[in-house]
Short mmCIF file of C-alpha atoms in Angstrom, two decimals:
data_model
loop_
_atom_site.label_atom_id
_atom_site.label_comp_id
_atom_site.label_asym_id
_atom_site.label_seq_id
_atom_site.Cartn_x
_atom_site.Cartn_y
_atom_site.Cartn_z
CA MET A 1 45.65 -1.24 -9.61
CA LEU A 2 43.01 0.83 -11.37
CA ASN A 3 43.79 4.51 -11.69
CA LEU A 4 40.75 6.16 -10.09
CA ARG A 5 42.05 9.70 -10.41
CA ILE A 6 40.16 12.04 -12.72
CA SER A 7 40.83 15.66 -13.50
CA THR A 8 39.01 18.40 -11.63
CA ALA A 9 37.60 19.72 -14.92
CA THR A 10 36.22 16.32 -15.89
CA PHE A 11 34.62 15.86 -12.48
CA ARG A 12 33.00 19.31 -12.60
CA THR A 13 31.66 18.66 -16.12
CA SER A 14 30.17 15.32 -15.06
CA LEU A 15 28.62 16.84 -11.96
CA ARG A 16 27.13 19.68 -14.03
CA ASN A 17 25.60 17.22 -16.53
CA VAL A 18 24.09 15.14 -13.73
CA SER A 19 22.65 18.28 -12.15
CA ARG A 20 21.10 19.29 -15.46
CA ARG A 21 19.52 15.87 -15.92
CA ASN A 22 18.15 15.87 -12.38
CA CYS A 23 16.83 19.40 -12.80
CA PHE A 24 14.98 18.62 -15.98
CA SER A 25 13.70 15.22 -14.81
CA ARG A 26 12.28 17.06 -11.79
CA TYR A 27 10.55 19.84 -13.71
CA ARG A 28 9.99 18.25 -17.12
CA GLY A 29 7.87 15.31 -16.04
CA LEU A 30 6.87 12.48 -18.37
CA LEU A 31 5.80 12.79 -22.00
CA THR A 32 4.29 10.00 -24.10
CA LEU A 33 2.92 9.62 -27.61
CA ALA A 34 -0.01 7.20 -27.47
CA VAL A 35 -1.83 5.11 -30.08
CA GLU A 36 -5.25 3.39 -29.85
CA THR A 37 -6.54 1.01 -32.58
CA SER A 38 -8.42 -1.71 -30.66
CA CYS A 39 -11.69 -1.43 -32.59
CA ASP A 40 -12.89 1.09 -35.19
CA ASP A 41 -11.42 4.31 -33.74
CA THR A 42 -7.96 5.34 -34.93
CA SER A 43 -6.64 7.67 -32.24
CA VAL A 44 -3.33 9.37 -31.46
CA ALA A 45 -2.55 11.55 -28.44
CA ILE A 46 0.35 13.33 -26.78
CA VAL A 47 -0.02 13.31 -23.00
CA GLU A 48 2.29 14.86 -20.43
CA LYS A 49 2.33 14.49 -16.67
CA ASN A 50 4.35 16.91 -14.59
CA PRO A 51 5.82 15.99 -11.20
CA ASN A 52 3.34 16.02 -8.34
CA ASN A 53 4.72 19.25 -6.87
CA ILE A 54 3.83 21.24 -9.98
CA PRO A 55 0.22 22.52 -10.41
CA GLY A 56 -1.76 21.25 -13.39
CA ALA A 57 -0.18 17.80 -13.22
CA ALA A 58 -1.31 16.59 -16.65
CA LYS A 59 -1.87 18.05 -20.09
CA VAL A 60 -3.17 16.59 -23.33
CA HIS A 61 -1.16 18.41 -26.02
CA PHE A 62 -2.89 16.57 -28.87
CA LEU A 63 -5.84 14.19 -29.26
CA GLU A 64 -7.54 13.26 -32.49
CA ASN A 65 -9.77 10.36 -33.53
CA VAL A 66 -10.88 9.02 -36.90
CA THR A 67 -13.79 6.55 -36.77
CA ALA A 68 -14.33 4.09 -39.60
CA ASP A 69 -17.53 4.87 -41.52
CA SER A 70 -19.40 1.57 -41.38
CA ARG A 71 -22.98 2.92 -41.56
CA GLU A 72 -23.54 0.77 -44.64
CA TYR A 73 -23.20 -2.30 -42.42
CA ARG A 74 -25.20 -0.79 -39.52
CA GLY A 75 -22.41 -1.63 -37.11
CA ILE A 76 -18.67 -2.20 -36.78
CA HIS A 77 -17.12 -3.96 -39.80
CA PRO A 78 -13.71 -5.46 -38.86
CA ILE A 79 -12.13 -5.24 -42.32
CA LEU A 80 -13.38 -1.71 -42.92
CA ALA A 81 -12.05 -0.69 -39.50
CA LEU A 82 -8.65 -2.23 -40.28
CA GLU A 83 -8.45 -0.38 -43.58
CA SER A 84 -9.34 2.86 -41.79
CA HIS A 85 -6.47 2.33 -39.33
CA GLN A 86 -4.05 1.68 -42.19
CA GLU A 87 -5.18 4.79 -44.04
CA ASN A 88 -5.24 7.21 -41.11
CA LEU A 89 -2.79 6.17 -38.40
CA ALA A 90 0.44 7.39 -40.01
CA LYS A 91 -1.19 10.70 -40.94
CA LEU A 92 -2.39 11.23 -37.36
CA VAL A 93 1.08 10.46 -35.97
CA GLY A 94 2.58 12.96 -38.42
CA LYS A 95 0.06 15.58 -37.37
CA ALA A 96 0.73 14.92 -33.68
CA LEU A 97 4.47 15.55 -33.98
CA SER A 98 4.00 19.29 -34.45
CA HIS A 99 2.17 19.37 -31.11
CA LEU A 100 5.10 17.95 -29.14
CA PRO A 101 6.41 20.57 -26.67
CA GLU A 102 9.41 22.53 -27.89
CA ALA A 103 12.78 21.13 -26.82
CA GLU A 104 14.14 22.45 -23.50
CA ASN A 105 16.51 25.36 -23.22
CA ILE A 106 19.60 24.52 -21.17
CA ASN A 107 21.95 27.37 -20.15
CA GLY A 108 20.82 29.47 -23.07
CA ASN A 109 21.50 26.65 -25.51
CA THR A 110 18.19 26.50 -27.44
CA GLY A 111 17.07 22.95 -28.01
CA GLY A 112 19.25 21.38 -25.34
CA ASN A 113 20.44 17.80 -25.86
CA VAL A 114 20.04 16.87 -29.54
CA SER A 115 19.48 13.23 -28.58
CA ARG A 116 16.25 14.34 -26.91
CA GLN A 117 14.93 16.22 -29.94
CA VAL A 118 12.56 15.52 -32.82
CA VAL A 119 13.44 17.68 -35.83
CA LEU A 120 10.46 18.31 -38.10
CA ALA A 121 10.66 18.67 -41.88
CA ASP A 122 8.86 22.01 -41.84
CA GLY A 123 11.87 23.73 -40.29
CA SER A 124 10.06 24.68 -37.07
CA SER A 125 11.74 24.64 -33.67
CA PRO A 126 13.04 21.26 -32.50
CA ARG A 127 10.48 19.30 -30.51
CA ARG A 128 10.94 17.32 -27.35
CA LYS A 129 11.22 13.61 -27.94
CA PRO A 130 8.70 11.57 -25.90
CA ASP A 131 10.09 9.67 -22.93
CA PHE A 132 8.32 6.51 -24.12
CA ILE A 133 5.60 5.26 -26.48
CA SER A 134 2.21 3.91 -25.35
CA ALA A 135 0.01 1.71 -27.56
CA THR A 136 -2.99 -0.51 -26.89
CA ARG A 137 -1.95 -4.16 -26.73
CA GLY A 138 -5.40 -5.62 -26.01
CA PRO A 139 -8.10 -6.67 -25.67
CA GLY A 140 -9.66 -6.03 -29.06
CA MET A 141 -9.57 -7.08 -32.71
CA ARG A 142 -6.14 -8.62 -33.18
CA SER A 143 -5.43 -7.27 -36.68
CA ASN A 144 -6.56 -3.79 -35.71
CA LEU A 145 -4.53 -3.87 -32.51
CA SER A 146 -1.45 -4.97 -34.45
CA THR A 147 -1.62 -1.89 -36.66
CA GLY A 148 -1.22 0.43 -33.68
CA LEU A 149 1.07 -1.87 -31.71
CA ASP A 150 3.54 -2.24 -34.59
CA THR A 151 3.49 1.51 -35.23
CA GLY A 152 4.24 2.15 -31.57
CA LYS A 153 7.10 -0.35 -31.52
CA ALA A 154 8.55 1.16 -34.70
CA LEU A 155 8.57 4.64 -33.12
CA SER A 156 10.18 3.15 -30.01
CA VAL A 157 12.99 1.67 -32.10
CA ALA A 158 13.45 4.75 -34.30
CA TRP A 159 13.63 7.12 -31.32
CA GLN A 160 15.42 4.62 -29.03
CA ILE A 161 12.94 5.09 -26.21
CA PRO A 162 10.96 2.57 -24.10
CA PHE A 163 7.61 1.11 -25.10
CA VAL A 164 4.51 0.30 -23.00
CA GLY A 165 1.79 -2.03 -24.31
CA VAL A 166 -1.38 -0.86 -22.56
CA HIS A 167 -4.43 -2.83 -21.36
CA HIS A 168 -7.45 -1.14 -22.98
CA MET A 169 -9.88 -1.76 -20.09
CA GLN A 170 -7.33 -0.71 -17.48
CA ALA A 171 -7.04 2.57 -19.40
CA HIS A 172 -10.82 3.09 -19.24
CA LEU A 173 -11.00 2.63 -15.48
CA LEU A 174 -8.00 4.93 -14.88
CA THR A 175 -9.40 7.73 -17.06
CA PRO A 176 -10.98 9.66 -14.15
CA ARG A 177 -7.49 9.83 -12.63
CA LEU A 178 -6.38 11.61 -15.81
CA VAL A 179 -9.37 13.97 -15.75
CA SER A 180 -8.74 14.92 -12.10
CA THR A 181 -5.15 15.98 -12.86
CA LEU A 182 -5.68 17.72 -16.21
CA ASP A 183 -4.40 21.25 -16.62
CA ARG A 184 -7.52 23.44 -16.60
CA ASN A 185 -6.41 25.06 -19.85
CA SER A 186 -6.44 21.70 -21.64
CA LYS A 187 -10.02 20.81 -20.61
CA PRO A 188 -12.90 21.61 -22.97
CA ALA A 189 -15.39 24.18 -21.73
CA SER A 190 -18.10 21.49 -21.63
CA THR A 191 -16.28 19.40 -19.04
CA THR A 192 -18.44 19.17 -15.93
CA THR A 193 -16.97 16.05 -14.33
CA THR A 194 -15.79 16.50 -10.76
CA GLU A 195 -12.03 16.73 -10.43
CA THR A 196 -11.78 14.36 -7.48
CA THR A 197 -9.13 11.68 -7.95
CA PRO A 198 -10.56 8.21 -7.28
CA GLU A 199 -8.57 6.75 -4.41
CA PHE A 200 -7.98 3.01 -4.14
CA PRO A 201 -9.96 0.91 -3.52
CA PHE A 202 -12.71 1.96 -5.92
CA LEU A 203 -15.41 0.19 -7.93
CA SER A 204 -15.68 0.60 -11.70
CA ILE A 205 -18.48 -0.06 -14.17
CA LEU A 206 -16.91 -0.46 -17.62
CA VAL A 207 -19.70 -0.37 -20.17
CA SER A 208 -19.37 -0.20 -23.94
CA GLY A 209 -20.39 -1.99 -27.13
CA GLY A 210 -18.00 -4.83 -26.30
CA HIS A 211 -17.76 -4.90 -22.52
CA SER A 212 -19.96 -4.90 -19.42
CA ILE A 213 -17.88 -5.58 -16.32
CA LEU A 214 -17.91 -4.54 -12.68
CA VAL A 215 -14.40 -4.24 -11.25
CA LYS A 216 -12.93 -3.57 -7.81
CA SER A 217 -9.51 -1.92 -8.10
CA THR A 218 -7.00 -1.85 -5.23
CA THR A 219 -3.92 -0.72 -7.22
CA ILE A 220 -3.26 0.16 -10.84
CA THR A 221 -2.59 -3.52 -11.60
CA GLU A 222 -4.74 -5.32 -9.00
CA HIS A 223 -8.33 -5.63 -10.22
CA GLU A 224 -11.05 -8.06 -9.17
CA VAL A 225 -13.77 -8.65 -11.76
CA MET A 226 -16.91 -8.97 -9.65
CA ALA A 227 -19.43 -9.29 -12.48
CA SER A 228 -19.50 -9.57 -16.25
CA SER A 229 -22.10 -10.25 -18.92
CA THR A 230 -23.10 -13.84 -19.57
CA ASP A 231 -24.07 -12.94 -23.14
CA ILE A 232 -23.80 -9.61 -24.98
CA ALA A 233 -22.54 -6.24 -23.75
CA ILE A 234 -24.95 -3.50 -22.70
CA GLY A 235 -23.80 -1.29 -25.57
CA GLU A 236 -24.59 -3.99 -28.11
CA SER A 237 -28.04 -4.50 -26.57
CA LEU A 238 -28.80 -0.77 -26.81
CA ASP A 239 -27.51 -0.64 -30.40
CA LYS A 240 -29.76 -3.56 -31.39
CA ALA A 241 -32.76 -1.98 -29.68
CA ALA A 242 -32.06 1.32 -31.44
CA ARG A 243 -31.98 -0.30 -34.87
CA GLU A 244 -35.42 -1.80 -34.17
CA ILE A 245 -37.09 1.15 -32.45
CA ILE A 246 -35.86 4.27 -34.24
CA PRO A 247 -37.76 4.88 -37.50
CA SER A 248 -35.57 4.04 -40.50
CA SER A 249 -36.00 7.56 -41.86
CA LEU A 250 -34.26 8.92 -38.75
CA LEU A 251 -31.73 6.12 -38.46
CA GLN A 252 -30.47 6.77 -41.99
CA LYS A 253 -29.65 10.36 -41.02
CA SER A 254 -27.23 9.20 -38.33
CA LYS A 255 -23.65 10.14 -39.16
CA THR A 256 -22.16 7.30 -37.09
CA THR A 257 -22.98 3.77 -35.97
CA MET A 258 -23.28 4.91 -32.34
CA TYR A 259 -26.91 3.84 -32.32
CA GLY A 260 -27.08 3.73 -28.52
CA LYS A 261 -26.45 7.47 -28.48
CA ALA A 262 -29.14 7.94 -31.14
CA LEU A 263 -31.53 5.91 -28.95
CA GLU A 264 -30.97 8.28 -26.02
CA GLN A 265 -31.62 11.31 -28.22
CA PHE A 266 -34.77 9.73 -29.66
CA ALA A 267 -36.12 8.70 -26.24
CA PHE A 268 -35.32 11.97 -24.48
CA PRO A 269 -35.47 14.78 -27.06
CA ASN A 270 -35.71 17.38 -24.27
CA GLY A 271 -32.82 15.97 -22.28
CA ALA A 272 -32.96 15.53 -18.50
CA SER A 273 -36.38 17.16 -18.21
CA ASP A 274 -37.86 14.06 -19.89
CA TYR A 275 -36.81 11.86 -16.96
CA ALA A 276 -36.88 14.38 -14.13
CA ASP A 277 -39.64 12.37 -12.46
CA TYR A 278 -37.68 9.08 -12.53
CA ARG A 279 -37.95 7.16 -9.27
CA PRO A 280 -35.84 4.04 -8.62
CA PRO A 281 -37.14 0.85 -6.97
CA MET A 282 -36.80 1.47 -3.24
CA THR A 283 -36.18 -2.22 -2.44
CA ARG A 284 -35.08 -5.43 -4.15
CA GLY A 285 -38.72 -6.52 -4.07
CA GLU A 286 -39.80 -3.56 -6.19
CA GLU A 287 -37.28 -4.52 -8.87
CA VAL A 288 -39.27 -7.60 -9.84
CA VAL A 289 -42.60 -5.79 -10.19
CA LYS A 290 -43.89 -6.08 -13.75
CA ARG A 291 -44.37 -2.68 -15.41
CA GLU A 292 -46.93 -2.95 -18.17
CA SER A 293 -47.14 -0.12 -20.69
CA PRO A 294 -50.42 1.49 -21.87
CA TRP A 295 -50.02 -0.63 -25.03
CA GLY A 296 -49.94 -3.89 -23.06
CA TRP A 297 -46.28 -4.86 -23.42
CA SER A 298 -43.51 -5.06 -20.80
CA ILE A 299 -39.81 -5.97 -20.64
CA THR A 300 -38.66 -8.43 -17.97
CA THR A 301 -35.64 -7.41 -15.89
CA PRO A 302 -32.82 -10.01 -16.19
CA PHE A 303 -31.97 -12.00 -13.02
CA ALA A 304 -34.59 -10.00 -11.11
CA ASN A 305 -35.26 -12.86 -8.66
CA THR A 306 -31.59 -13.62 -7.94
CA ARG A 307 -28.61 -11.99 -6.28
CA HIS A 308 -26.09 -13.47 -8.67
CA LEU A 309 -23.32 -11.05 -9.58
CA GLN A 310 -23.84 -11.45 -13.30
CA PHE A 311 -25.16 -9.32 -16.13
CA SER A 312 -27.37 -10.37 -19.02
CA PHE A 313 -28.57 -7.99 -21.72
CA SER A 314 -29.50 -10.19 -24.70
CA SER A 315 -33.07 -10.75 -23.48
CA ILE A 316 -33.78 -7.00 -23.53
CA ALA A 317 -32.77 -6.59 -27.17
CA SER A 318 -34.65 -9.82 -28.02
CA ALA A 319 -37.83 -8.60 -26.32
CA VAL A 320 -37.74 -5.39 -28.35
CA GLY A 321 -37.17 -7.32 -31.59
CA LYS A 322 -40.01 -9.75 -30.90
CA LEU A 323 -42.43 -6.96 -30.08
CA LEU A 324 -41.67 -5.05 -33.28
CA SER A 325 -41.83 -8.28 -35.32
CA LEU A 326 -45.25 -9.14 -33.84
CA LYS A 327 -46.57 -5.67 -34.64
CA GLU A 328 -45.37 -6.03 -38.22
CA LYS A 329 -46.99 -9.48 -38.64
CA THR A 330 -50.34 -8.29 -37.33
CA GLY A 331 -50.23 -5.15 -39.45
CA GLU A 332 -50.28 -2.83 -36.46
CA VAL A 333 -48.52 0.50 -36.80
CA MET A 334 -46.26 1.59 -33.95
CA PHE A 335 -46.44 5.36 -33.80
CA ASP A 336 -43.71 7.58 -32.41
CA ASP A 337 -45.21 7.95 -28.93
CA GLU A 338 -45.15 4.18 -28.44
CA ARG A 339 -41.66 3.92 -29.97
CA ILE A 340 -40.40 6.59 -27.56
CA ALA A 341 -41.97 4.74 -24.63
CA LEU A 342 -40.32 1.50 -25.77
CA ALA A 343 -36.92 3.20 -26.13
CA ARG A 344 -37.19 4.58 -22.61
CA GLU A 345 -38.24 1.22 -21.19
CA ALA A 346 -35.38 -0.64 -22.91
CA MET A 347 -32.87 1.80 -21.42
CA ARG A 348 -34.53 1.76 -17.99
CA VAL A 349 -34.39 -2.02 -17.75
CA CYS A 350 -30.75 -2.12 -18.95
CA PHE A 351 -29.64 0.56 -16.51
CA GLU A 352 -31.61 -0.68 -13.51
CA HIS A 353 -30.17 -4.16 -14.06
CA LEU A 354 -26.69 -2.61 -14.05
CA ALA A 355 -27.48 -0.56 -10.94
CA SER A 356 -29.01 -3.53 -9.11
CA ARG A 357 -25.87 -5.66 -9.50
CA THR A 358 -23.73 -2.67 -8.47
CA ILE A 359 -25.69 -2.36 -5.21
CA ILE A 360 -25.23 -6.08 -4.55
CA ALA A 361 -21.46 -5.69 -5.09
CA LEU A 362 -21.24 -2.67 -2.79
CA GLU A 363 -23.10 -4.58 -0.08
CA ALA A 364 -20.64 -7.45 -0.43
CA LEU A 365 -17.70 -5.04 -0.20
CA LYS A 366 -18.78 -3.37 3.05
CA PRO A 367 -15.81 -3.75 5.43
CA LYS A 368 -16.56 -6.26 8.15
CA THR A 369 -13.88 -4.83 10.45
CA GLY A 370 -15.20 -1.27 10.43
CA ASN A 371 -11.95 -0.06 8.83
CA SER A 372 -12.95 2.99 6.75
CA ASN A 373 -9.73 2.67 4.69
CA GLU A 374 -11.11 -0.53 3.16
CA GLU A 375 -14.46 1.04 2.25
CA VAL A 376 -15.29 1.74 -1.39
CA LYS A 377 -16.13 5.43 -1.60
CA THR A 378 -16.00 5.93 -5.36
CA LEU A 379 -17.87 4.41 -8.29
CA VAL A 380 -16.11 5.02 -11.62
CA VAL A 381 -18.27 4.74 -14.74
CA SER A 382 -16.34 4.59 -17.99
CA GLY A 383 -16.66 3.33 -21.57
CA GLY A 384 -18.89 4.57 -24.37
CA VAL A 385 -22.19 3.96 -22.54
CA ALA A 386 -20.97 6.13 -19.65
CA ALA A 387 -21.79 9.17 -21.81
CA ASN A 388 -25.51 8.36 -21.39
CA LYS A 389 -26.93 10.91 -18.93
CA PHE A 390 -29.99 8.79 -18.10
CA LEU A 391 -27.63 6.01 -16.96
CA MET A 392 -25.95 8.42 -14.55
CA THR A 393 -29.35 9.47 -13.18
CA VAL A 394 -30.36 5.85 -12.58
CA LEU A 395 -27.08 4.98 -10.84
CA ARG A 396 -27.14 8.06 -8.59
CA SER A 397 -30.79 7.41 -7.68
CA PHE A 398 -30.10 3.76 -6.77
CA LEU A 399 -27.14 4.69 -4.57
CA ASP A 400 -29.12 7.37 -2.76
CA VAL A 401 -32.12 5.17 -1.84
CA ARG A 402 -30.17 1.99 -1.04
CA GLY A 403 -27.86 3.40 1.63
CA PHE A 404 -24.86 4.37 -0.50
CA GLU A 405 -25.45 8.10 -0.81
CA HIS A 406 -21.85 8.63 0.41
CA VAL A 407 -20.42 6.87 -2.67
CA ASN A 408 -19.21 9.41 -5.21
CA ILE A 409 -19.78 8.73 -8.93
CA LEU A 410 -16.97 9.74 -11.27
CA ALA A 411 -17.31 9.63 -15.06
CA PRO A 412 -15.04 11.14 -17.70
CA PRO A 413 -16.45 13.84 -20.01
CA PRO A 414 -18.02 12.32 -23.14
CA TYR A 415 -14.95 12.88 -25.34
CA LEU A 416 -12.94 10.62 -23.00
CA CYS A 417 -15.66 7.98 -22.50
CA THR A 418 -15.31 6.43 -25.96
CA ASP A 419 -12.09 4.76 -27.14
CA ASN A 420 -9.31 7.36 -27.31
CA ALA A 421 -5.53 7.56 -27.16
CA ALA A 422 -5.44 10.05 -24.26
CA MET A 423 -6.57 7.34 -21.85
CA ILE A 424 -3.97 4.97 -23.35
CA GLY A 425 -1.27 7.57 -22.80
CA TRP A 426 -2.34 8.13 -19.19
CA ALA A 427 -2.42 4.39 -18.42
CA GLY A 428 1.02 4.14 -20.04
CA ILE A 429 2.29 6.91 -17.75
CA GLU A 430 0.88 5.19 -14.66
CA MET A 431 2.52 1.88 -15.64
CA PHE A 432 5.81 3.59 -16.56
CA GLU A 433 5.89 5.41 -13.21
CA ALA A 434 5.32 2.06 -11.51
CA GLY A 435 8.43 0.78 -13.28
CA TRP A 436 6.86 -1.29 -16.08
CA CYS A 437 7.79 -1.36 -19.78
CA SER A 438 7.06 -3.83 -22.57
CA ASP A 439 9.52 -5.88 -24.54
CA LEU A 440 9.47 -5.22 -28.28
CA SER A 441 8.51 -8.85 -28.88
CA VAL A 442 4.98 -8.37 -27.45
CA ARG A 443 2.05 -9.23 -29.69
CA ALA A 444 -1.56 -8.09 -29.76
CA LEU A 445 -3.98 -9.89 -27.41
CA ARG A 446 -7.55 -10.44 -28.58
CA LYS A 447 -8.57 -11.44 -25.05
CA TRP A 448 -6.91 -10.09 -21.92
CA THR A 449 -8.56 -10.04 -18.53
CA LEU A 450 -8.01 -7.53 -15.73
CA ASP A 451 -8.19 -10.02 -12.88
CA PRO A 452 -4.91 -11.65 -11.72
CA ARG A 453 -6.95 -14.68 -10.60
CA ALA A 454 -7.90 -15.41 -14.22
CA ASP A 455 -6.05 -17.99 -16.31
CA ASP A 456 -4.04 -15.33 -18.15
CA GLY A 457 -2.96 -13.62 -14.92
CA GLY A 458 -4.62 -10.24 -15.44
CA VAL A 459 -2.79 -7.05 -16.39
CA LEU A 460 0.69 -8.35 -15.58
CA GLY A 461 -0.03 -11.94 -16.61
CA PRO A 462 1.03 -12.06 -20.28
CA SER A 463 4.71 -12.35 -21.09
CA GLY A 464 6.61 -9.31 -22.31
CA TRP A 465 6.60 -7.10 -19.23
CA ARG A 466 9.96 -5.95 -17.93
CA LYS A 467 11.17 -3.54 -15.28
CA CYS A 468 12.39 -0.28 -16.77
#
């Protein structure tokens, strides 16, 4: 027979250790170091989420981005972006380590359990080791993703902690959930976004230079893609229009390749006062009305005569290019007032097309049973284009005149709209809390859908997930 007797001292020691672990798991919360390298932004963050019963549930201890300088190529250059990741990622990780919280103090024993510490070379106080590592697994440029993914897996092995490979688009749509729980002291003074947490189900517009999708989310892993672009993303369309419309003398002064942002600044130099008189089409019929400018040109709204849940933005950029090319061939000079009008019209058509499809989706999602729990009450807008204030005006105006004034719009502050590691860390925390980790064999995914009905199975479709 097995001897099950243990000494009283051994039992008390074991019980005390268990109590300590439970105490600190209750009050310490979750801490992750996160890495984002899906495109041309190298980003590292340290994100912590406290238990729900502690105020200020989340804190971003560190967040820093380095964007590849590809102005010479007037857009993202994959090789240049990869080289930027290789040059900057390790340095950012090293810088982030000093921002890890100091190791816990247990019974007066400074530093606590040494297995949970990170000792820095500068001789400063021991730091708390993250509970797990988060890194973007996809979608994105495979080589660029691999740089961050491999770094994250290496830290996971070195520190002997779990690893979570994060879906980049899932992170974007969950970002307002991070913003709503952020410790007030960790928010920048410029943050004006409402702190309401989007409750499931909610609708998301994910708009950037590479994506334009409309998604209904019912859980953190269950997402239905209701619409996507049949050609280019809205951000790419705006970038192309900007390169055509903005005078080269001004374009050359831009410090980044975020030309869509430059287009907004060029079109609305006085900010919101320049579009204070904006009025949305009151009906579907008004959307198809041709709006001719004083100079005789107009831009046709894509899919204006249909109710198809699809986006198309290539025709808008093409229309701008053809107009400028025709002016050049005929020797006509386009002065700044006409250029500003064209910039405004290009954005208006893009944003009204986006808003029109959103209204169609919301109409389709109205609960047929009258159950208010199934009703979509929140529209999340995330991705780089979400920082455009005119877009937010157009969306709010459409909702108000089409019977959806009760739908709340949530958008992260601008510093969390573009690609960043804080959103990757938060998505990692949400997945980790749901019990998901990634095997260290996982590889970068250039394409990765959100929808479980897709061929790849959505967020949980690819191999490599395991319960942790």
